[in-house]
CSV table of C-alpha atoms in Angstrom, one decimal:
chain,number,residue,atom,x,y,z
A,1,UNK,CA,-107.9,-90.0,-22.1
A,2,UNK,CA,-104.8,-87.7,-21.2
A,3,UNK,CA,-105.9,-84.6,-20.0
A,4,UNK,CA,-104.6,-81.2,-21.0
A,5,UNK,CA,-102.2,-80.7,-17.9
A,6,UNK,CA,-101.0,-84.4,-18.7
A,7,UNK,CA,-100.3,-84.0,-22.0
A,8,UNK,CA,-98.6,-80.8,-21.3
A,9,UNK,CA,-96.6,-82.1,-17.8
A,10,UNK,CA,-95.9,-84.8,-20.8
A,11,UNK,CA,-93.7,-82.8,-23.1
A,12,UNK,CA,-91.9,-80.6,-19.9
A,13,UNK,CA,-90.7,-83.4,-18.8
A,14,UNK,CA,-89.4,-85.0,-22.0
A,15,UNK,CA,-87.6,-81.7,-23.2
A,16,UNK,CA,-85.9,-81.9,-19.7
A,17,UNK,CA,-82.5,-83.9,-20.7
A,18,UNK,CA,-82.0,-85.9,-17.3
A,19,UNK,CA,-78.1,-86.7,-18.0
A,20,UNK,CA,-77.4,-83.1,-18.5
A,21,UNK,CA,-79.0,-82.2,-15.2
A,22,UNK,CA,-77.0,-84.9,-13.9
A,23,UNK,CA,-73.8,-83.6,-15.3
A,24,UNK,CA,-73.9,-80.1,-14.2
A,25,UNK,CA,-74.7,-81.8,-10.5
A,26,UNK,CA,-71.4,-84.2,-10.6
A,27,UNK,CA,-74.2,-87.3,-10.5
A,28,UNK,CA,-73.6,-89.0,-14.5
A,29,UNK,CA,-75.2,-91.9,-12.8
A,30,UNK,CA,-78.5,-90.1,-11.8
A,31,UNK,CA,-80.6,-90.9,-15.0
A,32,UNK,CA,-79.9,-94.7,-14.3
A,33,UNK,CA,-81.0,-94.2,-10.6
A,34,UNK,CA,-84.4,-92.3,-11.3
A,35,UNK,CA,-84.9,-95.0,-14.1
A,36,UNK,CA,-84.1,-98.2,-12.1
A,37,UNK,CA,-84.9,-96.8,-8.8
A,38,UNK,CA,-87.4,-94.6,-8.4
A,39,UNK,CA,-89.5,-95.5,-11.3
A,40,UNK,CA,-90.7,-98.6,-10.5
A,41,UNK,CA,-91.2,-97.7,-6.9
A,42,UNK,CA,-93.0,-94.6,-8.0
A,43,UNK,CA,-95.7,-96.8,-10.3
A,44,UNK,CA,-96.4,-98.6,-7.2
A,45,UNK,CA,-96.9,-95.6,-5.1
A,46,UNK,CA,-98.7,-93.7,-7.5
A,47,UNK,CA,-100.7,-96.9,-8.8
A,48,UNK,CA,-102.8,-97.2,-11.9
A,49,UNK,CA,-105.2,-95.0,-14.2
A,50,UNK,CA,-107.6,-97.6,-15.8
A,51,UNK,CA,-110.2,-94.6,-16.9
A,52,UNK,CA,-110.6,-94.5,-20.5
A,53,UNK,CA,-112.1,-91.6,-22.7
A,54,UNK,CA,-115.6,-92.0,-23.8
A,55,UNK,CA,-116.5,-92.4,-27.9
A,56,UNK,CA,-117.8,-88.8,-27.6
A,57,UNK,CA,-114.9,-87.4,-25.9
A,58,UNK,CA,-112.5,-89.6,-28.3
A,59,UNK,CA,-114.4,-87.8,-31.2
A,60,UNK,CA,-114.4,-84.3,-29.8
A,61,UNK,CA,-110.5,-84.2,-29.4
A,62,UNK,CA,-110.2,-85.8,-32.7
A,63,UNK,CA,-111.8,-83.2,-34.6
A,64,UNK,CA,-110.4,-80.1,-32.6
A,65,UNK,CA,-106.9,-78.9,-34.2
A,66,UNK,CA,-105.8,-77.5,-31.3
A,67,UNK,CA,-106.2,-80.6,-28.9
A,68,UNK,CA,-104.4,-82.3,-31.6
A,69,UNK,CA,-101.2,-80.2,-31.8
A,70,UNK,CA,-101.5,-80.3,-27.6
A,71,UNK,CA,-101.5,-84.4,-27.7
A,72,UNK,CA,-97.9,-83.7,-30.3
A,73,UNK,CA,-96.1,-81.1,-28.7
A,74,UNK,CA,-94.2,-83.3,-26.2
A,75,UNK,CA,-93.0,-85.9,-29.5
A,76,UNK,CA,-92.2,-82.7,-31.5
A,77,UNK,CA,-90.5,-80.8,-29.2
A,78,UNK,CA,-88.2,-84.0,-27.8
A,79,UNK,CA,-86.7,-84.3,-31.7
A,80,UNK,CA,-84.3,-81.6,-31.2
A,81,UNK,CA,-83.6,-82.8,-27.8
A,82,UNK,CA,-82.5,-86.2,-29.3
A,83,UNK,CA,-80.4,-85.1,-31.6
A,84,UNK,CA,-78.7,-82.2,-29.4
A,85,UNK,CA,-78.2,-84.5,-26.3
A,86,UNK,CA,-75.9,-87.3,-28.1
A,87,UNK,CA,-73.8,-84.3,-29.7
A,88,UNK,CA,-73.2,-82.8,-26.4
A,89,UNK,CA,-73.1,-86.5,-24.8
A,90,UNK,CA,-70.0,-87.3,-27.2
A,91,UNK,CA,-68.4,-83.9,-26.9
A,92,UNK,CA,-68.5,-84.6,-23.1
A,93,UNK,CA,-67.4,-88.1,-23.3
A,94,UNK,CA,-64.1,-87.1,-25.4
A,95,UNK,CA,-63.2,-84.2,-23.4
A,96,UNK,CA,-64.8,-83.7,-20.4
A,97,UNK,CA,-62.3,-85.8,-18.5
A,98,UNK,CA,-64.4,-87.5,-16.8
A,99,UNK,CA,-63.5,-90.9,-14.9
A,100,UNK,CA,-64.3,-93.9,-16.8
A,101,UNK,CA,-67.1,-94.4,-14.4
A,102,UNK,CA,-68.4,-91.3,-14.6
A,103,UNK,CA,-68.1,-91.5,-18.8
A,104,UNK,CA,-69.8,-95.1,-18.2
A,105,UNK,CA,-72.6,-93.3,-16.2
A,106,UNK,CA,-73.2,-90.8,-18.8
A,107,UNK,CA,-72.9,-93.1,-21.5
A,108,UNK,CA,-75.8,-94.9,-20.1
A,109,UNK,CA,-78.0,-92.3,-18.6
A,110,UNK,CA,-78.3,-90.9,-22.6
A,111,UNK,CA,-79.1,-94.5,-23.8
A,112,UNK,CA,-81.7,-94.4,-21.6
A,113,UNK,CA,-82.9,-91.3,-22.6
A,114,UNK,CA,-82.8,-92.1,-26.8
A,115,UNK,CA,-84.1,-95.6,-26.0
A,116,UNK,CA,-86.6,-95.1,-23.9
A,117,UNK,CA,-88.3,-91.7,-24.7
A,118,UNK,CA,-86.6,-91.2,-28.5
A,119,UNK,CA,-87.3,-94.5,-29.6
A,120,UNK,CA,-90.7,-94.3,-28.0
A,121,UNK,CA,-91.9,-90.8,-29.5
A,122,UNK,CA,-90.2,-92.4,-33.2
A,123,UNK,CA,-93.1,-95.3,-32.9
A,124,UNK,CA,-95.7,-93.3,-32.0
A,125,UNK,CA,-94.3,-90.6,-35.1
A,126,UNK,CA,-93.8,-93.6,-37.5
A,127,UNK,CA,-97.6,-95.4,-37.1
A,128,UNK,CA,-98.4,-91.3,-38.3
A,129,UNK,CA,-100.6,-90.5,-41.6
A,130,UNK,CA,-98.3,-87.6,-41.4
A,131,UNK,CA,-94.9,-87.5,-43.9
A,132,UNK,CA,-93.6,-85.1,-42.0
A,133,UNK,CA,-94.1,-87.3,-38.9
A,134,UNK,CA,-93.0,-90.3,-40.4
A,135,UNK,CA,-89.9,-88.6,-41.8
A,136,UNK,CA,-88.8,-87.3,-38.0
A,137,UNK,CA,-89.5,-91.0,-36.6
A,138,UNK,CA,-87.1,-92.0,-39.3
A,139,UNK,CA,-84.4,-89.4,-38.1
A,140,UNK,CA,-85.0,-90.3,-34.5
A,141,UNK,CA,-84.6,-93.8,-35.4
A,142,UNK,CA,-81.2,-93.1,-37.6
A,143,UNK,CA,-79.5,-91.5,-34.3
A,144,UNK,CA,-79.5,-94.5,-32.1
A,145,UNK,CA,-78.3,-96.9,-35.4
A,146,UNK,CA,-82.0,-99.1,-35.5
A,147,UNK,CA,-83.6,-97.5,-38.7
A,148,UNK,CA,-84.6,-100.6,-39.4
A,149,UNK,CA,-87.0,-100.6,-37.0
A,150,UNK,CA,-89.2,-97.7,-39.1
A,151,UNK,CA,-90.0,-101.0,-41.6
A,152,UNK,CA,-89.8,-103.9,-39.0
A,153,UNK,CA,-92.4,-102.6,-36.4
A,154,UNK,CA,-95.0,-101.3,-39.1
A,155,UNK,CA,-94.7,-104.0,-42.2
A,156,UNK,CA,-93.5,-107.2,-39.8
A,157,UNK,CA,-94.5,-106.7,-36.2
A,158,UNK,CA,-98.2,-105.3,-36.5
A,159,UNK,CA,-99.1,-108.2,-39.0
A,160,UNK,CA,-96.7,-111.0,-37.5
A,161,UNK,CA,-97.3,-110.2,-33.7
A,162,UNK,CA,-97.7,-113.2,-31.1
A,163,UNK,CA,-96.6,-115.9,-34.0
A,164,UNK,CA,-93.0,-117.9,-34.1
A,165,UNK,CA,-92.2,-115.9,-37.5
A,166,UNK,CA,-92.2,-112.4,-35.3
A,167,UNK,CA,-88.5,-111.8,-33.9
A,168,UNK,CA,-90.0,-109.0,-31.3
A,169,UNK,CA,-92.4,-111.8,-30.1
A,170,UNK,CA,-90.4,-113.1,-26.7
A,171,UNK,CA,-91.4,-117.0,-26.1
A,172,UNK,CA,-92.8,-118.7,-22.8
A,173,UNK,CA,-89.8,-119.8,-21.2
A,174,UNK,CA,-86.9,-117.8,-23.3
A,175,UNK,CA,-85.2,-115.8,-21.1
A,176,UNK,CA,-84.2,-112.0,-22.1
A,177,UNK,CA,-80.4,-112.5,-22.7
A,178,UNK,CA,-81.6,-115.1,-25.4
A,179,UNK,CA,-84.1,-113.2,-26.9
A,180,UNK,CA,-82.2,-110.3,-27.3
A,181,UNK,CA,-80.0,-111.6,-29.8
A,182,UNK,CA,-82.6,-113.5,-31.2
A,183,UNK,CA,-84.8,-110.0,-31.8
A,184,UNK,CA,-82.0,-108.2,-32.9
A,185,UNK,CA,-80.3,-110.0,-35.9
A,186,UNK,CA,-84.0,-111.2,-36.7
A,187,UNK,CA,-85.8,-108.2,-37.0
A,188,UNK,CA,-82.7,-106.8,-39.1
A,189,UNK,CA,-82.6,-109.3,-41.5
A,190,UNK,CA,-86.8,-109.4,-41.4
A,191,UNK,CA,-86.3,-105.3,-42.5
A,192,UNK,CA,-84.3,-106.0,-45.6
A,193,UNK,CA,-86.5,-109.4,-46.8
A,194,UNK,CA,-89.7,-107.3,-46.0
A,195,UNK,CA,-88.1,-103.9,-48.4
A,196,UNK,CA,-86.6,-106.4,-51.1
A,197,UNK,CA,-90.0,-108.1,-51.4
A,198,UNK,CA,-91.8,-104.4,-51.6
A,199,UNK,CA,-89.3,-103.6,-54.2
A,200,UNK,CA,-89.8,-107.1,-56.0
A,201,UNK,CA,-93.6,-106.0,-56.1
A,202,UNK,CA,-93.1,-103.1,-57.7
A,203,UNK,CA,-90.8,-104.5,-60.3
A,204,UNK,CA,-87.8,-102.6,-59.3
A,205,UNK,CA,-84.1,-104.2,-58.7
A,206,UNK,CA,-83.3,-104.7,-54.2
A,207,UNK,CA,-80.4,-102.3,-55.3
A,208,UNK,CA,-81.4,-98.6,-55.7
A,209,UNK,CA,-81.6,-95.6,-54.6
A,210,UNK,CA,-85.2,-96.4,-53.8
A,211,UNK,CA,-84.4,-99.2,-51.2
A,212,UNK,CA,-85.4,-97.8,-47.7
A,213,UNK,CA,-83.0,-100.1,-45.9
A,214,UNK,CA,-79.9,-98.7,-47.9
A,215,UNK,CA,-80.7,-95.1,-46.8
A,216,UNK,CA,-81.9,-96.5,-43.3
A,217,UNK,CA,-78.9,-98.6,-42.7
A,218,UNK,CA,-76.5,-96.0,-44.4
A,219,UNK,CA,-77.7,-92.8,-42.6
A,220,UNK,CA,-76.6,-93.7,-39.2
A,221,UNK,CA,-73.0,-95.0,-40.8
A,222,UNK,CA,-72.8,-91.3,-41.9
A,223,UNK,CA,-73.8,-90.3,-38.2
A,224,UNK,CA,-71.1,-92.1,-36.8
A,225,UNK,CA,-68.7,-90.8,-39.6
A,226,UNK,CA,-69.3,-87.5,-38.6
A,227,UNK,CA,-68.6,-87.5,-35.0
A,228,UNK,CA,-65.3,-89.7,-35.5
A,229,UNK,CA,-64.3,-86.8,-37.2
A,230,UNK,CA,-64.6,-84.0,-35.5
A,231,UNK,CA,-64.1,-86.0,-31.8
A,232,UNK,CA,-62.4,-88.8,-32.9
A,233,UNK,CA,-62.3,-92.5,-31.6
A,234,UNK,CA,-63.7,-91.5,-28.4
A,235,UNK,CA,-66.9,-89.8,-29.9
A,236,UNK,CA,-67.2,-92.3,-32.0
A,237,UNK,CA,-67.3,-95.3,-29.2
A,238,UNK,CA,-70.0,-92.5,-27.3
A,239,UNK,CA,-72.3,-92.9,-30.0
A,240,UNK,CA,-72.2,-96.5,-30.6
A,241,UNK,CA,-72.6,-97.2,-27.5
A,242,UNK,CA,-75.5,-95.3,-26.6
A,243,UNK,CA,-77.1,-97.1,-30.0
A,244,UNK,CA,-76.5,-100.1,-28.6
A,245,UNK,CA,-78.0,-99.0,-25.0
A,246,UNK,CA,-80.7,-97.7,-26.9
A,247,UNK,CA,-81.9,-100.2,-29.2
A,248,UNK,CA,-81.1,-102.7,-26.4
A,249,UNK,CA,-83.4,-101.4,-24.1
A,250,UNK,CA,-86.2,-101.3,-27.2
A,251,UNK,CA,-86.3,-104.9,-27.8
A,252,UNK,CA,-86.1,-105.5,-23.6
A,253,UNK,CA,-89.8,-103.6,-23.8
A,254,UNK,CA,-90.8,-105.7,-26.7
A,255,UNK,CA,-89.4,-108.8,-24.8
A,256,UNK,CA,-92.3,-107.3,-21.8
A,257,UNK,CA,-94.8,-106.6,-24.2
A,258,UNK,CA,-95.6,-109.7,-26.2
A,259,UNK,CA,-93.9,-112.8,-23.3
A,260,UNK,CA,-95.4,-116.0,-24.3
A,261,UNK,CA,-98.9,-114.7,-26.1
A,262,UNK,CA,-99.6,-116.8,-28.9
A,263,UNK,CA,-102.7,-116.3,-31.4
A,264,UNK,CA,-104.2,-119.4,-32.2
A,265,UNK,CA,-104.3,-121.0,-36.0
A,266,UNK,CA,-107.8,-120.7,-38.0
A,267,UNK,CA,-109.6,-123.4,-39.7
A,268,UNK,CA,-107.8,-122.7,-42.5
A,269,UNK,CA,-104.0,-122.8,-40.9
A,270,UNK,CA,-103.3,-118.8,-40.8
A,271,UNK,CA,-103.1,-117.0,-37.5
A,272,UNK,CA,-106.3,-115.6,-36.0
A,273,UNK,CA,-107.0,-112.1,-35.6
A,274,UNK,CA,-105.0,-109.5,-33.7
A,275,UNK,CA,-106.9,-108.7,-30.0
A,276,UNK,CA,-106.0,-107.2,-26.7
A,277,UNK,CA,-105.4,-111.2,-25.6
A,278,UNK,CA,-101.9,-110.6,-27.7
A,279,UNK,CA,-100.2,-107.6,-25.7
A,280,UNK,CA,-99.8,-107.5,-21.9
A,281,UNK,CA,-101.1,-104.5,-21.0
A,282,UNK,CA,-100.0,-102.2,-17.9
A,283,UNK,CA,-101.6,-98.8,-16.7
A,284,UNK,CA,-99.5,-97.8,-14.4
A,285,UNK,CA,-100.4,-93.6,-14.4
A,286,UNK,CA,-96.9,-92.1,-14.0
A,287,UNK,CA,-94.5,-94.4,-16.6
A,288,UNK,CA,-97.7,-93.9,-19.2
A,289,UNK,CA,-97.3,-90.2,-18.7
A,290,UNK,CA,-93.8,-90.6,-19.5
A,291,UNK,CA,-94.0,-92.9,-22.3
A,292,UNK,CA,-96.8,-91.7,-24.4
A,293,UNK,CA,-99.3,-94.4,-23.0
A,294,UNK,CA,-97.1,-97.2,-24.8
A,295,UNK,CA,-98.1,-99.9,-21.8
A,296,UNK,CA,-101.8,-99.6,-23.3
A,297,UNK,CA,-99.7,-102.2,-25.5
A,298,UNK,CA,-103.3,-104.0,-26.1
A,299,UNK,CA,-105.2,-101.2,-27.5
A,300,UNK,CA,-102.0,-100.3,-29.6
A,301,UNK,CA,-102.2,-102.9,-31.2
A,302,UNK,CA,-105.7,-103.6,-31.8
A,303,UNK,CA,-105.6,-100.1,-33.4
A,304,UNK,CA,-102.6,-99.3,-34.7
A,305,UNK,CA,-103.6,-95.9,-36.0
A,306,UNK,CA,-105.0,-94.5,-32.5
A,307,UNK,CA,-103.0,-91.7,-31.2
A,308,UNK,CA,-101.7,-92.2,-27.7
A,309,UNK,CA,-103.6,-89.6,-26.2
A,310,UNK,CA,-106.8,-91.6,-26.5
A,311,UNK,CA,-105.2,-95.4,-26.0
A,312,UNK,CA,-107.8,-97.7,-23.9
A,313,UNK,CA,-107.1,-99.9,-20.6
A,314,UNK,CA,-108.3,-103.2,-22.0
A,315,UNK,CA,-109.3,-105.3,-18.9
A,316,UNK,CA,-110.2,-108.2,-20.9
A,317,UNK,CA,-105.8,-108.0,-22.0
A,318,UNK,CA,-103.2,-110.0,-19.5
A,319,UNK,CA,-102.3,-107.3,-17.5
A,320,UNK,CA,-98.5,-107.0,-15.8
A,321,UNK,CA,-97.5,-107.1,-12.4
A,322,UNK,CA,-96.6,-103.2,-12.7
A,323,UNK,CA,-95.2,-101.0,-15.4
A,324,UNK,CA,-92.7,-101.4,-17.8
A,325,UNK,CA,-89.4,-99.5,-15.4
A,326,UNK,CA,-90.2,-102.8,-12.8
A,327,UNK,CA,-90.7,-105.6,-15.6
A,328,UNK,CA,-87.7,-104.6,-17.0
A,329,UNK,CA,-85.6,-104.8,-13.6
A,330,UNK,CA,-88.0,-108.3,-13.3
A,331,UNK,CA,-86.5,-109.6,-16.3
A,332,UNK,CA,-83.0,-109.0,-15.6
A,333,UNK,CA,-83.1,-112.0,-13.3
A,334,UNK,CA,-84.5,-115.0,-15.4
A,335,UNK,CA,-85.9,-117.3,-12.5
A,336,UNK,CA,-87.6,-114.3,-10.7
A,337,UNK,CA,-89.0,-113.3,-14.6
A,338,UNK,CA,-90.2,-117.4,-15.0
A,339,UNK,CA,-91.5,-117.4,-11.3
A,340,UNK,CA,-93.9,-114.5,-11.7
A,341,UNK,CA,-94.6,-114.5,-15.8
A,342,UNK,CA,-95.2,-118.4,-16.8
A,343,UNK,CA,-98.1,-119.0,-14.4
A,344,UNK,CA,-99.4,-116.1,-16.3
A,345,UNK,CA,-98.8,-117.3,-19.2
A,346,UNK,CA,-100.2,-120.7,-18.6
A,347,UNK,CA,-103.3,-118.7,-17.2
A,348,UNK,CA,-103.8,-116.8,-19.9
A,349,UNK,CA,-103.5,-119.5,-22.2
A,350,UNK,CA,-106.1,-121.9,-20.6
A,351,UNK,CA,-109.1,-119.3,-19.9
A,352,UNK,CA,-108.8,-116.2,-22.0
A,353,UNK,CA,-108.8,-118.4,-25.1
A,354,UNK,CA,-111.8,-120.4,-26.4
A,355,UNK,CA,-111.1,-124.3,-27.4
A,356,UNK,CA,-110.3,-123.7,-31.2
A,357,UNK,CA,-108.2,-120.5,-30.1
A,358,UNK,CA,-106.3,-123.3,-27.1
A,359,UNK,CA,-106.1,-125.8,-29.8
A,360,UNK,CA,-104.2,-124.0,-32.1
A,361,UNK,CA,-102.4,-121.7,-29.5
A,362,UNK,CA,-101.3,-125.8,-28.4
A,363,UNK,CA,-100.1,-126.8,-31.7
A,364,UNK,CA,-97.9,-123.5,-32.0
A,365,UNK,CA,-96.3,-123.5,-29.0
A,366,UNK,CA,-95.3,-126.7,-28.7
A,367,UNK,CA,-93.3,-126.4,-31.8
A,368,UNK,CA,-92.0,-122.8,-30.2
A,369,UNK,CA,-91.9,-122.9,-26.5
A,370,UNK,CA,-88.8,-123.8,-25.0
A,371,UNK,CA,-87.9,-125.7,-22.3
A,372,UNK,CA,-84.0,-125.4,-20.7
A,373,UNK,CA,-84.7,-121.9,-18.7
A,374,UNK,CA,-88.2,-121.8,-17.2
A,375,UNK,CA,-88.6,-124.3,-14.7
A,376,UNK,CA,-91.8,-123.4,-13.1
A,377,UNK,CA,-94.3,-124.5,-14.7
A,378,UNK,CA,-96.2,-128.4,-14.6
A,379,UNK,CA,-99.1,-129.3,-16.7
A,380,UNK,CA,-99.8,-132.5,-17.8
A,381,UNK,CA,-100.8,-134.4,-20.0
A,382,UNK,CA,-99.5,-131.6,-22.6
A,383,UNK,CA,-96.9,-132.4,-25.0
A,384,UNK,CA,-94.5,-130.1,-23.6
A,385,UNK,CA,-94.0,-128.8,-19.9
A,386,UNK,CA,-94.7,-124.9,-20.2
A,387,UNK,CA,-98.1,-125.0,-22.8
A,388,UNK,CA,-101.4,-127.0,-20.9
A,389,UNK,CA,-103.1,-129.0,-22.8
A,390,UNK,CA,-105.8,-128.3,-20.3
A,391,UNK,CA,-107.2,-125.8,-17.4
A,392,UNK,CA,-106.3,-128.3,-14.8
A,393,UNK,CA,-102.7,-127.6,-15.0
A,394,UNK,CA,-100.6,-127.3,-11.8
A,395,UNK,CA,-98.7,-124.8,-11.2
A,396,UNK,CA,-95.4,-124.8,-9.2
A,397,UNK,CA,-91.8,-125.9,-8.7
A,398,UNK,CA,-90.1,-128.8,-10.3
């Protein structure tokens, strides 16, 4: 469980916007640095928190008000901070003269900072019994162009997780520049099937003003309308680019998250039950600080409803490497990403599972695996190269 000082050393450093500080130094480049560069090294310094809160404890801070509004200050106090950093990101952009390198740096540095703690605090607001909290995830969401996300993640990730029909799912052997594309357009399009067939439930015509996806899809247009207006073409191309860093950088975590898990079919065809097998899990103490325990991926999803301040280290999940700053540099190179991730996978796959749950994680992926990128991976006699039919598989170089 975070402790007080942790949730409070939490939300200090998420109200602290890094690319200004970077700015008023003459250093637009020093978000990426710290994120790229002294992140992951960091995580390995610092190493790993695996302690977990016991029931009692869980209970007690449950039931006290004011631990409560402690564990939310950093997501509630960062909303304001989102919104007023890309202003002042696209004011500088269009007038600060800086050098297009310098505008480049800043233009990341602030996608960074939307995608990886705005986008972040939205999902922890959006899986909220709160409206309130729900209704600021939304707005958090509309400002980096990926509302879609607030009805994609709940209604088509949570139930669809480690299956071929999820688009956030990455598979075993898909490198990240296919999956992002892939992710992307499919967990658009799954947003508007998954609000048309609400809306078809409830009797109601896809087109109307209670469509979430029109208001989702529309607010950010309006956004974007805005800042053209008052800064022009050059505000404009600030704020869709730091969408696209954002949202980019979203579906780079989910590509980390869920790499080549697969939940087995039941007896009677449907996909077993969510576990901690589905999600790698990472505990890395510093990146969890910064991003709301979202690498006690396992957990999160096994309890969708748990507040982050109480997330569990799941030992019995496949655990990364390290955190989420070095997967992501990990994946950026596809062979390095196959050479430490398929074995893994293949691991995982062969003695995590029991024999119905490798039987039907065996007929999945070897309709959904694919084979041109990874090239690490030997078992035989399985019907493809990177899913073992068996524990005896080899692993190494072809």
């Amino acid at each position: 469980m975070m402790t007080n000082w942790r949730l409070i050393s939490s939300a200090l450093l998420n109200v602290v916007p890094l690319p200004v500080v970077g700015y008023l130094l003459g250093q637009n480049w020093l978000t990426v640095l710290l994120v790229a560069g002294f992140l992951p090294l960091a995580d390995v310094v610092i190493g790993k928190d695996r302690s977990n809160p016991s029931r009692v404890e869980e209970a007690r801070l449950l039931r006290n008000p004011q631990a409560l509004r402690l564990s939310r200050l950093g997501l509630y106090a960062y909303v304001p901070v989102h919104v007023a950093l890309i202003a002042w990101g696209a004011w500088v952009f269009a007038h600060g003269q800086l050098p297009a390198g310098q505008s480049f740096g800043l233009l990341l540095s602030v996608g960074l900072v939307t995608g990886g703690q705005g986008i972040t605090i939205a999902h922890e607001l959006g899986h909220s019994r709160s409206g309130m909290d729900r209704l600021l995830a939304r707005l958090l969401l509309v400002f980096v162009g990926y509302g879609h996300f607030y009805i994609e993640h709940n209604r088509g990730h949570h139930a669809r997780v480690a299956t071929p029909d999820d688009p956030a799912t990455s598979r075993l052997g898909e490198s990240l520049y296919r999956f992002l594309p892939r992710a992307i357009i499919g967990s658009l399009a799954s947003a508007w099937r998954l609000e048309a067939e609400r809306l078809r439930r409830r009797r109601q015509d896809v087109i109307n003003v209670r469509n979430q996806m029109l208001w989702l899809t529309g607010a950010p247009l309006l956004v974007a309308f805005a800042i053209s207006t008052v800064l022009g073409a050059p505000g404009l191309l600030f704020f869709a680019g730091q969408c696209v860093v954002a949202f980019t950088l979203l579906e780079a975590v989910n590509y980390v998250e869920h790499y080549g898990l697969l939940r087995g079919r039941t007896s009677g065809g449907t996909p077993e039950r969510v576990s901690f097998r589905h999600s790698w899990n990472a505990s890395e103490r510093l990146s969890n600080m910064l991003l709301f325990n979202l690498q006690r991926h396992a957990d999160h999803h096994a309890n969708p409803t748990r507040p982050y301040s109480t997330l569990r280290h799941r030992e019995e999940s496949p655990q990364l490497p390290t955190g989420y700053p070095g997967m992501l540099l990990l994946a950026l190179v596809p062979r390095l990403w196959f050479h430490v991730m398929d074995s893994k996978v293949v691991r995982m796959r062969t003695t995590m599972a029991n024999a119905p749950e490798r039987k039907g994680m065996r007929e999945v992926g070897s309709s959904i695996d694919r084979q041109p990128e990874s090239e690490n991976v030997k078992c035989h006699p399985s019907p493809t190269r990177s899913l073992p039919a068996a524990p005896n598989c080899v692993v190494g170089r072809n």
